[in-house]
CSV table of N, CA and C in Angstrom, one decimal:
chain,number,residue,atom,x,y,z
A,211,MET,N,-47.8,52.3,11.7
A,211,MET,CA,-47.7,53.0,12.9
A,211,MET,C,-47.9,54.5,12.7
A,212,LYS,N,-48.6,55.2,13.5
A,212,LYS,CA,-48.9,56.6,13.4
A,212,LYS,C,-48.0,57.4,14.3
A,213,CYS,N,-47.7,58.6,13.9
A,213,CYS,CA,-46.9,59.6,14.7
A,213,CYS,C,-47.8,60.0,15.9
A,214,GLU,N,-47.1,60.1,17.1
A,214,GLU,CA,-47.8,60.5,18.3
A,214,GLU,C,-48.1,62.0,18.3
A,215,LYS,N,-47.4,62.8,17.5
A,215,LYS,CA,-47.5,64.2,17.5
A,215,LYS,C,-48.5,64.7,16.5
A,216,CYS,N,-48.4,64.2,15.2
A,216,CYS,CA,-49.2,64.7,14.2
A,216,CYS,C,-50.1,63.7,13.5
A,217,GLY,N,-50.0,62.4,13.8
A,217,GLY,CA,-50.8,61.4,13.3
A,217,GLY,C,-50.4,60.9,11.9
A,218,HIS,N,-49.3,61.4,11.3
A,218,HIS,CA,-48.8,61.0,10.0
A,218,HIS,C,-48.2,59.6,10.1
A,219,GLU,N,-48.1,58.9,9.0
A,219,GLU,CA,-47.5,57.6,9.0
A,219,GLU,C,-46.0,57.7,9.3
A,220,ILE,N,-45.5,56.8,10.2
A,220,ILE,CA,-44.1,56.8,10.6
A,220,ILE,C,-43.3,56.0,9.6
A,221,ALA,N,-42.1,56.5,9.3
A,221,ALA,CA,-41.2,55.9,8.3
A,221,ALA,C,-40.2,55.1,9.1
A,222,ASP,N,-39.9,53.9,8.6
A,222,ASP,CA,-38.9,53.0,9.3
A,222,ASP,C,-37.6,53.3,8.6
A,223,ARG,N,-36.6,53.8,9.3
A,223,ARG,CA,-35.3,54.0,8.8
A,223,ARG,C,-34.2,53.2,9.5
A,224,SER,N,-34.6,52.0,9.9
A,224,SER,CA,-33.7,51.1,10.6
A,224,SER,C,-32.7,50.5,9.7
A,225,THR,N,-31.5,50.2,10.3
A,225,THR,CA,-30.4,49.5,9.6
A,225,THR,C,-30.1,48.2,10.4
A,226,ALA,N,-29.1,47.6,10.0
A,226,ALA,CA,-28.6,46.3,10.7
A,226,ALA,C,-28.2,46.6,12.1
A,227,GLN,N,-27.7,47.9,12.4
A,227,GLN,CA,-27.2,48.2,13.7
A,227,GLN,C,-28.2,49.1,14.5
A,228,THR,N,-29.2,49.6,13.9
A,228,THR,CA,-30.1,50.5,14.6
A,228,THR,C,-31.6,50.2,14.3
A,229,ILE,N,-32.4,50.6,15.3
A,229,ILE,CA,-33.9,50.7,15.0
A,229,ILE,C,-34.2,52.2,15.0
A,230,CYS,N,-34.7,52.7,13.9
A,230,CYS,CA,-35.0,54.1,13.8
A,230,CYS,C,-36.4,54.3,13.1
A,231,LEU,N,-37.3,55.0,13.9
A,231,LEU,CA,-38.6,55.3,13.3
A,231,LEU,C,-38.7,56.8,13.4
A,232,GLU,N,-39.2,57.4,12.3
A,232,GLU,CA,-39.2,58.9,12.2
A,232,GLU,C,-40.4,59.3,11.4
A,233,CYS,N,-41.0,60.4,11.8
A,233,CYS,CA,-42.2,61.0,11.1
A,233,CYS,C,-41.6,61.9,10.0
A,234,PRO,N,-41.9,61.6,8.8
A,234,PRO,CA,-41.5,62.5,7.7
A,234,PRO,C,-42.2,63.9,7.7
A,235,ASN,N,-43.3,64.0,8.4
A,235,ASN,CA,-44.0,65.2,8.4
A,235,ASN,C,-43.5,66.2,9.5
A,236,CYS,N,-43.4,65.7,10.7
A,236,CYS,CA,-43.0,66.7,11.8
A,236,CYS,C,-41.6,66.4,12.4
A,237,GLY,N,-41.0,65.2,12.0
A,237,GLY,CA,-39.6,64.9,12.5
A,237,GLY,C,-39.6,64.2,13.8
A,238,TRP,N,-40.8,63.9,14.4
A,238,TRP,CA,-40.8,63.2,15.7
A,238,TRP,C,-40.3,61.8,15.4
A,239,GLY,N,-39.6,61.2,16.4
A,239,GLY,CA,-39.2,59.8,16.2
A,239,GLY,C,-38.3,59.3,17.3
A,240,PHE,N,-37.8,58.2,17.1
A,240,PHE,CA,-36.8,57.7,18.1
A,240,PHE,C,-35.9,56.7,17.4
A,241,ALA,N,-34.7,56.5,18.0
A,241,ALA,CA,-33.7,55.6,17.5
A,241,ALA,C,-33.0,54.9,18.7
A,242,THR,N,-32.6,53.7,18.4
A,242,THR,CA,-31.8,53.0,19.4
A,242,THR,C,-30.9,52.0,18.7
A,243,SER,N,-29.8,51.7,19.3
A,243,SER,CA,-28.8,50.8,18.7
A,243,SER,C,-29.1,49.4,19.0
A,244,LEU,N,-28.8,48.5,18.1
A,244,LEU,CA,-28.9,47.1,18.3
A,244,LEU,C,-27.5,46.6,18.5
A,245,SER,N,-27.3,45.8,19.5
A,245,SER,CA,-26.0,45.2,19.7
A,245,SER,C,-26.1,43.7,19.9
A,246,GLN,N,-25.1,43.0,19.4
A,246,GLN,CA,-25.1,41.6,19.6
A,246,GLN,C,-24.3,41.3,20.8
A,247,PRO,N,-24.5,40.1,21.4
A,247,PRO,CA,-23.7,39.7,22.6
A,247,PRO,C,-22.2,39.8,22.4
A,248,LEU,N,-21.8,39.4,21.2
A,248,LEU,CA,-20.3,39.5,20.9
A,248,LEU,C,-19.8,40.9,21.0
A,249,ASP,N,-20.6,41.9,20.6
A,249,ASP,CA,-20.2,43.3,20.6
A,249,ASP,C,-20.0,43.8,22.1
A,250,GLU,N,-20.6,43.2,23.0
A,250,GLU,CA,-20.5,43.7,24.4
A,250,GLU,C,-19.7,42.7,25.3
A,251,ASP,N,-19.2,41.6,24.7
A,251,ASP,CA,-18.5,40.6,25.5
A,251,ASP,C,-17.1,41.1,25.8
A,252,MET,N,-16.8,41.3,27.1
A,252,MET,CA,-15.4,41.8,27.5
A,252,MET,C,-14.7,40.7,28.3
A,253,THR,N,-15.0,39.5,28.0
A,253,THR,CA,-14.3,38.4,28.7
A,253,THR,C,-12.9,38.3,28.3
A,254,ASP,N,-12.0,38.0,29.2
A,254,ASP,CA,-10.6,37.9,28.9
A,254,ASP,C,-10.3,36.5,28.3
A,255,TYR,N,-10.7,36.3,27.0
A,255,TYR,CA,-10.4,35.1,26.3
A,255,TYR,C,-8.9,35.0,26.0
A,256,LYS,N,-8.4,33.8,25.9
A,256,LYS,CA,-7.0,33.6,25.5
A,256,LYS,C,-7.0,32.5,24.5
A,257,ILE,N,-6.2,32.6,23.5
A,257,ILE,CA,-6.0,31.6,22.4
A,257,ILE,C,-4.7,30.9,22.6
A,258,TYR,N,-4.8,29.6,22.7
A,258,TYR,CA,-3.6,28.7,22.8
A,258,TYR,C,-3.4,27.9,21.5
A,259,LEU,N,-2.2,27.9,21.1
A,259,LEU,CA,-1.8,27.1,19.9
A,259,LEU,C,-1.6,25.7,20.4
A,260,ASN,N,-2.3,24.7,19.9
A,260,ASN,CA,-2.1,23.3,20.3
A,260,ASN,C,-0.8,22.7,19.6
A,261,PRO,N,-0.2,21.8,20.3
A,261,PRO,CA,1.0,21.1,19.7
A,261,PRO,C,0.6,20.3,18.4
A,262,GLY,N,1.5,20.1,17.6
A,262,GLY,CA,1.3,19.2,16.4
A,262,GLY,C,1.0,19.9,15.1
A,263,ASN,N,1.0,21.3,15.1
A,263,ASN,CA,0.8,22.0,13.9
A,263,ASN,C,2.0,22.0,13.0
A,264,THR,N,1.8,22.1,11.7
A,264,THR,CA,2.9,22.1,10.8
A,264,THR,C,3.5,23.5,10.7
A,265,GLU,N,4.8,23.5,10.3
A,265,GLU,CA,5.5,24.8,10.2
A,265,GLU,C,5.6,25.3,8.7
A,266,THR,N,4.5,25.5,8.1
A,266,THR,CA,4.6,26.1,6.7
A,266,THR,C,4.9,27.6,6.8
A,267,MET,N,5.4,28.1,5.7
A,267,MET,CA,5.7,29.6,5.7
A,267,MET,C,4.4,30.4,6.0
A,268,GLU,N,3.3,29.9,5.5
A,268,GLU,CA,2.0,30.6,5.7
A,268,GLU,C,1.7,30.6,7.2
A,269,HIS,N,1.9,29.5,7.9
A,269,HIS,CA,1.6,29.4,9.3
A,269,HIS,C,2.6,30.3,10.1
A,270,ILE,N,3.8,30.3,9.8
A,270,ILE,CA,4.8,31.1,10.5
A,270,ILE,C,4.5,32.6,10.4
A,271,LYS,N,4.1,33.0,9.2
A,271,LYS,CA,3.7,34.4,8.9
A,271,LYS,C,2.5,34.8,9.7
A,272,LEU,N,1.5,33.9,9.8
A,272,LEU,CA,0.3,34.1,10.5
A,272,LEU,C,0.5,34.3,12.0
A,273,ILE,N,1.3,33.3,12.6
A,273,ILE,CA,1.6,33.3,14.0
A,273,ILE,C,2.4,34.6,14.3
A,274,SER,N,3.3,34.9,13.4
A,274,SER,CA,4.1,36.1,13.6
A,274,SER,C,3.3,37.4,13.7
A,275,ALA,N,2.3,37.4,12.8
A,275,ALA,CA,1.4,38.6,12.8
A,275,ALA,C,0.5,38.6,14.0
A,276,ILE,N,-0.1,37.5,14.4
A,276,ILE,CA,-1.0,37.4,15.6
A,276,ILE,C,-0.2,37.8,16.9
A,277,CYS,N,0.9,37.2,17.0
A,277,CYS,CA,1.7,37.4,18.3
A,277,CYS,C,2.6,38.6,18.3
A,278,HIS,N,2.8,39.2,17.1
A,278,HIS,CA,3.7,40.3,17.0
A,278,HIS,C,5.1,39.9,17.4
A,279,VAL,N,5.6,38.8,16.8
A,279,VAL,CA,6.9,38.3,17.0
A,279,VAL,C,7.6,38.1,15.7
A,280,ASN,N,8.9,37.8,15.7
A,280,ASN,CA,9.6,37.6,14.4
A,280,ASN,C,9.5,36.2,14.0
A,281,TYR,N,10.1,35.9,12.8
A,281,TYR,CA,10.0,34.6,12.2
A,281,TYR,C,10.5,33.5,13.1
A,282,LEU,N,11.7,33.6,13.7
A,282,LEU,CA,12.2,32.6,14.6
A,282,LEU,C,11.3,32.3,15.8
A,283,GLN,N,10.8,33.4,16.4
A,283,GLN,CA,9.9,33.2,17.6
A,283,GLN,C,8.6,32.5,17.1
A,284,ALA,N,8.1,32.9,16.0
A,284,ALA,CA,6.8,32.2,15.5
A,284,ALA,C,7.1,30.8,15.2
A,285,ARG,N,8.2,30.5,14.6
A,285,ARG,CA,8.5,29.1,14.3
A,285,ARG,C,8.7,28.3,15.6
A,286,LYS,N,9.3,28.9,16.6
A,286,LYS,CA,9.4,28.2,17.9
A,286,LYS,C,8.0,27.9,18.6
A,287,LEU,N,7.1,28.9,18.5
A,287,LEU,CA,5.8,28.7,19.0
A,287,LEU,C,5.1,27.5,18.3
A,288,LEU,N,5.2,27.5,17.0
A,288,LEU,CA,4.6,26.4,16.2
A,288,LEU,C,5.2,25.0,16.5
A,289,SER,N,6.5,25.0,16.9
A,289,SER,CA,7.1,23.7,17.2
A,289,SER,C,7.0,23.2,18.6
A,290,SER,N,6.3,24.0,19.5
A,290,SER,CA,6.2,23.7,20.9
A,290,SER,C,5.4,22.3,21.1
A,291,GLN,N,5.9,21.6,22.1
A,291,GLN,CA,5.3,20.3,22.4
A,291,GLN,C,4.1,20.4,23.4
A,292,LYS,N,3.8,21.6,23.8
A,292,LYS,CA,2.7,21.8,24.7
A,292,LYS,C,1.9,23.0,24.2
A,293,PRO,N,0.6,23.2,24.7
A,293,PRO,CA,-0.1,24.4,24.3
A,293,PRO,C,0.6,25.7,24.7
A,294,VAL,N,0.6,26.6,23.8
A,294,VAL,CA,1.3,27.9,24.0
A,294,VAL,C,0.3,29.1,23.8
A,295,LEU,N,0.3,30.0,24.8
A,295,LEU,CA,-0.5,31.2,24.7
A,295,LEU,C,0.0,32.0,23.6
A,296,ILE,N,-0.9,32.3,22.6
A,296,ILE,CA,-0.5,33.1,21.5
A,296,ILE,C,-1.3,34.4,21.4
A,297,TYR,N,-2.4,34.5,22.1
A,297,TYR,CA,-3.2,35.7,21.9
A,297,TYR,C,-4.1,35.9,23.2
A,298,LYS,N,-4.1,37.2,23.6
A,298,LYS,CA,-5.0,37.6,24.7
A,298,LYS,C,-5.5,38.9,24.3
A,299,ALA,N,-6.8,39.0,24.1
A,299,ALA,CA,-7.4,40.3,23.7
A,299,ALA,C,-7.3,41.4,24.7
A,300,GLU,N,-6.9,42.6,24.3
A,300,GLU,CA,-6.9,43.7,25.2
A,300,GLU,C,-7.7,44.8,24.6
A,301,GLN,N,-8.4,45.5,25.5
A,301,GLN,CA,-9.2,46.6,25.0
A,301,GLN,C,-8.4,47.8,24.6
A,302,GLU,N,-8.6,48.3,23.4
A,302,GLU,CA,-7.8,49.5,23.0
A,302,GLU,C,-8.8,50.6,22.7
A,303,ALA,N,-8.5,51.7,23.1
A,303,ALA,CA,-9.4,52.9,23.1
A,303,ALA,C,-9.9,53.2,21.6
A,304,ALA,N,-9.0,53.0,20.7
A,304,ALA,CA,-9.3,53.3,19.3
A,304,ALA,C,-10.0,52.1,18.5
A,305,SER,N,-10.1,51.0,19.2
A,305,SER,CA,-10.7,49.9,18.5
A,305,SER,C,-12.3,49.9,18.6
A,306,SER,N,-12.9,49.5,17.6
A,306,SER,CA,-14.4,49.3,17.6
A,306,SER,C,-14.8,47.9,17.9
A,307,LEU,N,-13.8,47.0,18.0
A,307,LEU,CA,-14.2,45.6,18.4
A,307,LEU,C,-14.1,45.4,19.9
A,308,SER,N,-15.0,44.5,20.4
A,308,SER,CA,-14.9,44.1,21.8
A,308,SER,C,-13.7,43.1,21.9
A,309,LYS,N,-13.4,42.7,23.1
A,309,LYS,CA,-12.4,41.7,23.3
A,309,LYS,C,-12.8,40.4,22.6
A,310,ALA,N,-14.0,40.0,22.7
A,310,ALA,CA,-14.5,38.8,22.0
A,310,ALA,C,-14.4,38.9,20.5
A,311,GLY,N,-14.7,40.1,20.0
A,311,GLY,CA,-14.6,40.4,18.6
A,311,GLY,C,-13.2,40.2,18.0
A,312,LYS,N,-12.2,40.7,18.8
A,312,LYS,CA,-10.8,40.5,18.4
A,312,LYS,C,-10.4,39.1,18.4
A,313,VAL,N,-10.9,38.3,19.5
A,313,VAL,CA,-10.5,36.9,19.5
A,313,VAL,C,-11.2,36.2,18.3
A,314,LEU,N,-12.4,36.5,18.0
A,314,LEU,CA,-13.0,35.9,16.9
A,314,LEU,C,-12.3,36.1,15.6
A,315,GLN,N,-11.8,37.4,15.4
A,315,GLN,CA,-11.0,37.7,14.2
A,315,GLN,C,-9.8,36.9,14.1
A,316,ALA,N,-9.0,36.7,15.2
A,316,ALA,CA,-7.8,35.9,15.2
A,316,ALA,C,-8.1,34.5,15.0
A,317,ALA,N,-9.2,34.0,15.7
A,317,ALA,CA,-9.6,32.6,15.6
A,317,ALA,C,-10.0,32.2,14.1
A,318,LYS,N,-10.6,33.1,13.4
A,318,LYS,CA,-11.0,32.9,12.0
A,318,LYS,C,-9.8,32.7,11.2
A,319,CYS,N,-8.8,33.5,11.4
A,319,CYS,CA,-7.5,33.4,10.6
A,319,CYS,C,-6.8,32.0,10.9
A,320,LEU,N,-6.8,31.6,12.2
A,320,LEU,CA,-6.2,30.4,12.5
A,320,LEU,C,-7.0,29.2,11.9
A,321,LYS,N,-8.3,29.3,12.0
A,321,LYS,CA,-9.1,28.2,11.4
A,321,LYS,C,-8.9,28.1,9.9
A,322,GLU,N,-8.9,29.2,9.2
A,322,GLU,CA,-8.7,29.2,7.8
A,322,GLU,C,-7.4,28.6,7.4
A,323,SER,N,-6.4,28.7,8.2
A,323,SER,CA,-5.1,28.2,8.0
A,323,SER,C,-4.9,26.8,8.5
A,324,SER,N,-6.0,26.2,9.0
A,324,SER,CA,-6.0,24.8,9.5
A,324,SER,C,-5.1,24.6,10.7
A,325,LEU,N,-4.9,25.6,11.5
A,325,LEU,CA,-4.1,25.5,12.7
A,325,LEU,C,-4.9,25.0,13.8
A,326,GLU,N,-4.4,24.1,14.6
A,326,GLU,CA,-5.1,23.6,15.8
A,326,GLU,C,-4.9,24.6,17.0
A,327,PHE,N,-6.0,25.0,17.6
A,327,PHE,CA,-5.9,26.0,18.7
A,327,PHE,C,-7.1,25.7,19.6
A,328,SER,N,-7.0,26.3,20.8
A,328,SER,CA,-8.1,26.3,21.7
A,328,SER,C,-8.3,27.7,22.4
A,329,ILE,N,-9.5,28.0,22.8
A,329,ILE,CA,-9.8,29.2,23.4
A,329,ILE,C,-10.3,29.0,24.8
A,330,ILE,N,-9.7,29.7,25.8
A,330,ILE,CA,-10.1,29.5,27.2
A,330,ILE,C,-10.4,30.9,27.7
A,331,PRO,N,-11.6,31.0,28.5
A,331,PRO,CA,-12.6,30.1,28.7
A,331,PRO,C,-13.3,29.7,27.4
A,332,ASP,N,-14.2,28.7,27.5
A,332,ASP,CA,-15.0,28.3,26.3
A,332,ASP,C,-15.6,29.5,25.5
A,333,PHE,N,-15.3,29.5,24.2
A,333,PHE,CA,-15.8,30.6,23.4
A,333,PHE,C,-17.2,30.3,22.9
A,334,PRO,N,-18.2,31.1,23.2
A,334,PRO,CA,-19.6,30.7,22.9
A,334,PRO,C,-20.0,31.1,21.5
A,335,TYR,N,-19.1,31.6,20.7
A,335,TYR,CA,-19.5,32.1,19.3
A,335,TYR,C,-19.0,31.2,18.3
A,336,GLU,N,-19.7,31.1,17.2
A,336,GLU,CA,-19.3,30.3,16.1
A,336,GLU,C,-18.1,30.9,15.3
A,337,ILE,N,-17.1,30.1,15.0
A,337,ILE,CA,-15.9,30.6,14.3
A,337,ILE,C,-16.1,30.1,12.9
A,338,THR,N,-16.5,31.0,11.9
A,338,THR,CA,-16.7,30.5,10.6
A,338,THR,C,-15.7,31.1,9.6
């Protein structure tokens, strides 16, 4: 690709998050950000802990961290006989993650710990 101003060959300075083309001769160029659907998804997803999970110390610590509750409250959530709301993403001014990004982060931790949970509404992103 040639520069529109001077005809010099354009350099590609793109990254995973941006597309950036710049002329090394005269400096002309353009840049734009690339965003994934997850990055812009502001859906109010909620994570529910399903009944039947075990109460290991690892699980209690994880639920305590996700829910911001103490040991006894986390244990009670794990022992519930019905689905329990444990997480609802909220937008924080200082956070770089979207609501969906935060839900994905929490869901990954739950999945890694083999805890049974559900996300409502249906979560369209892969939890790996």
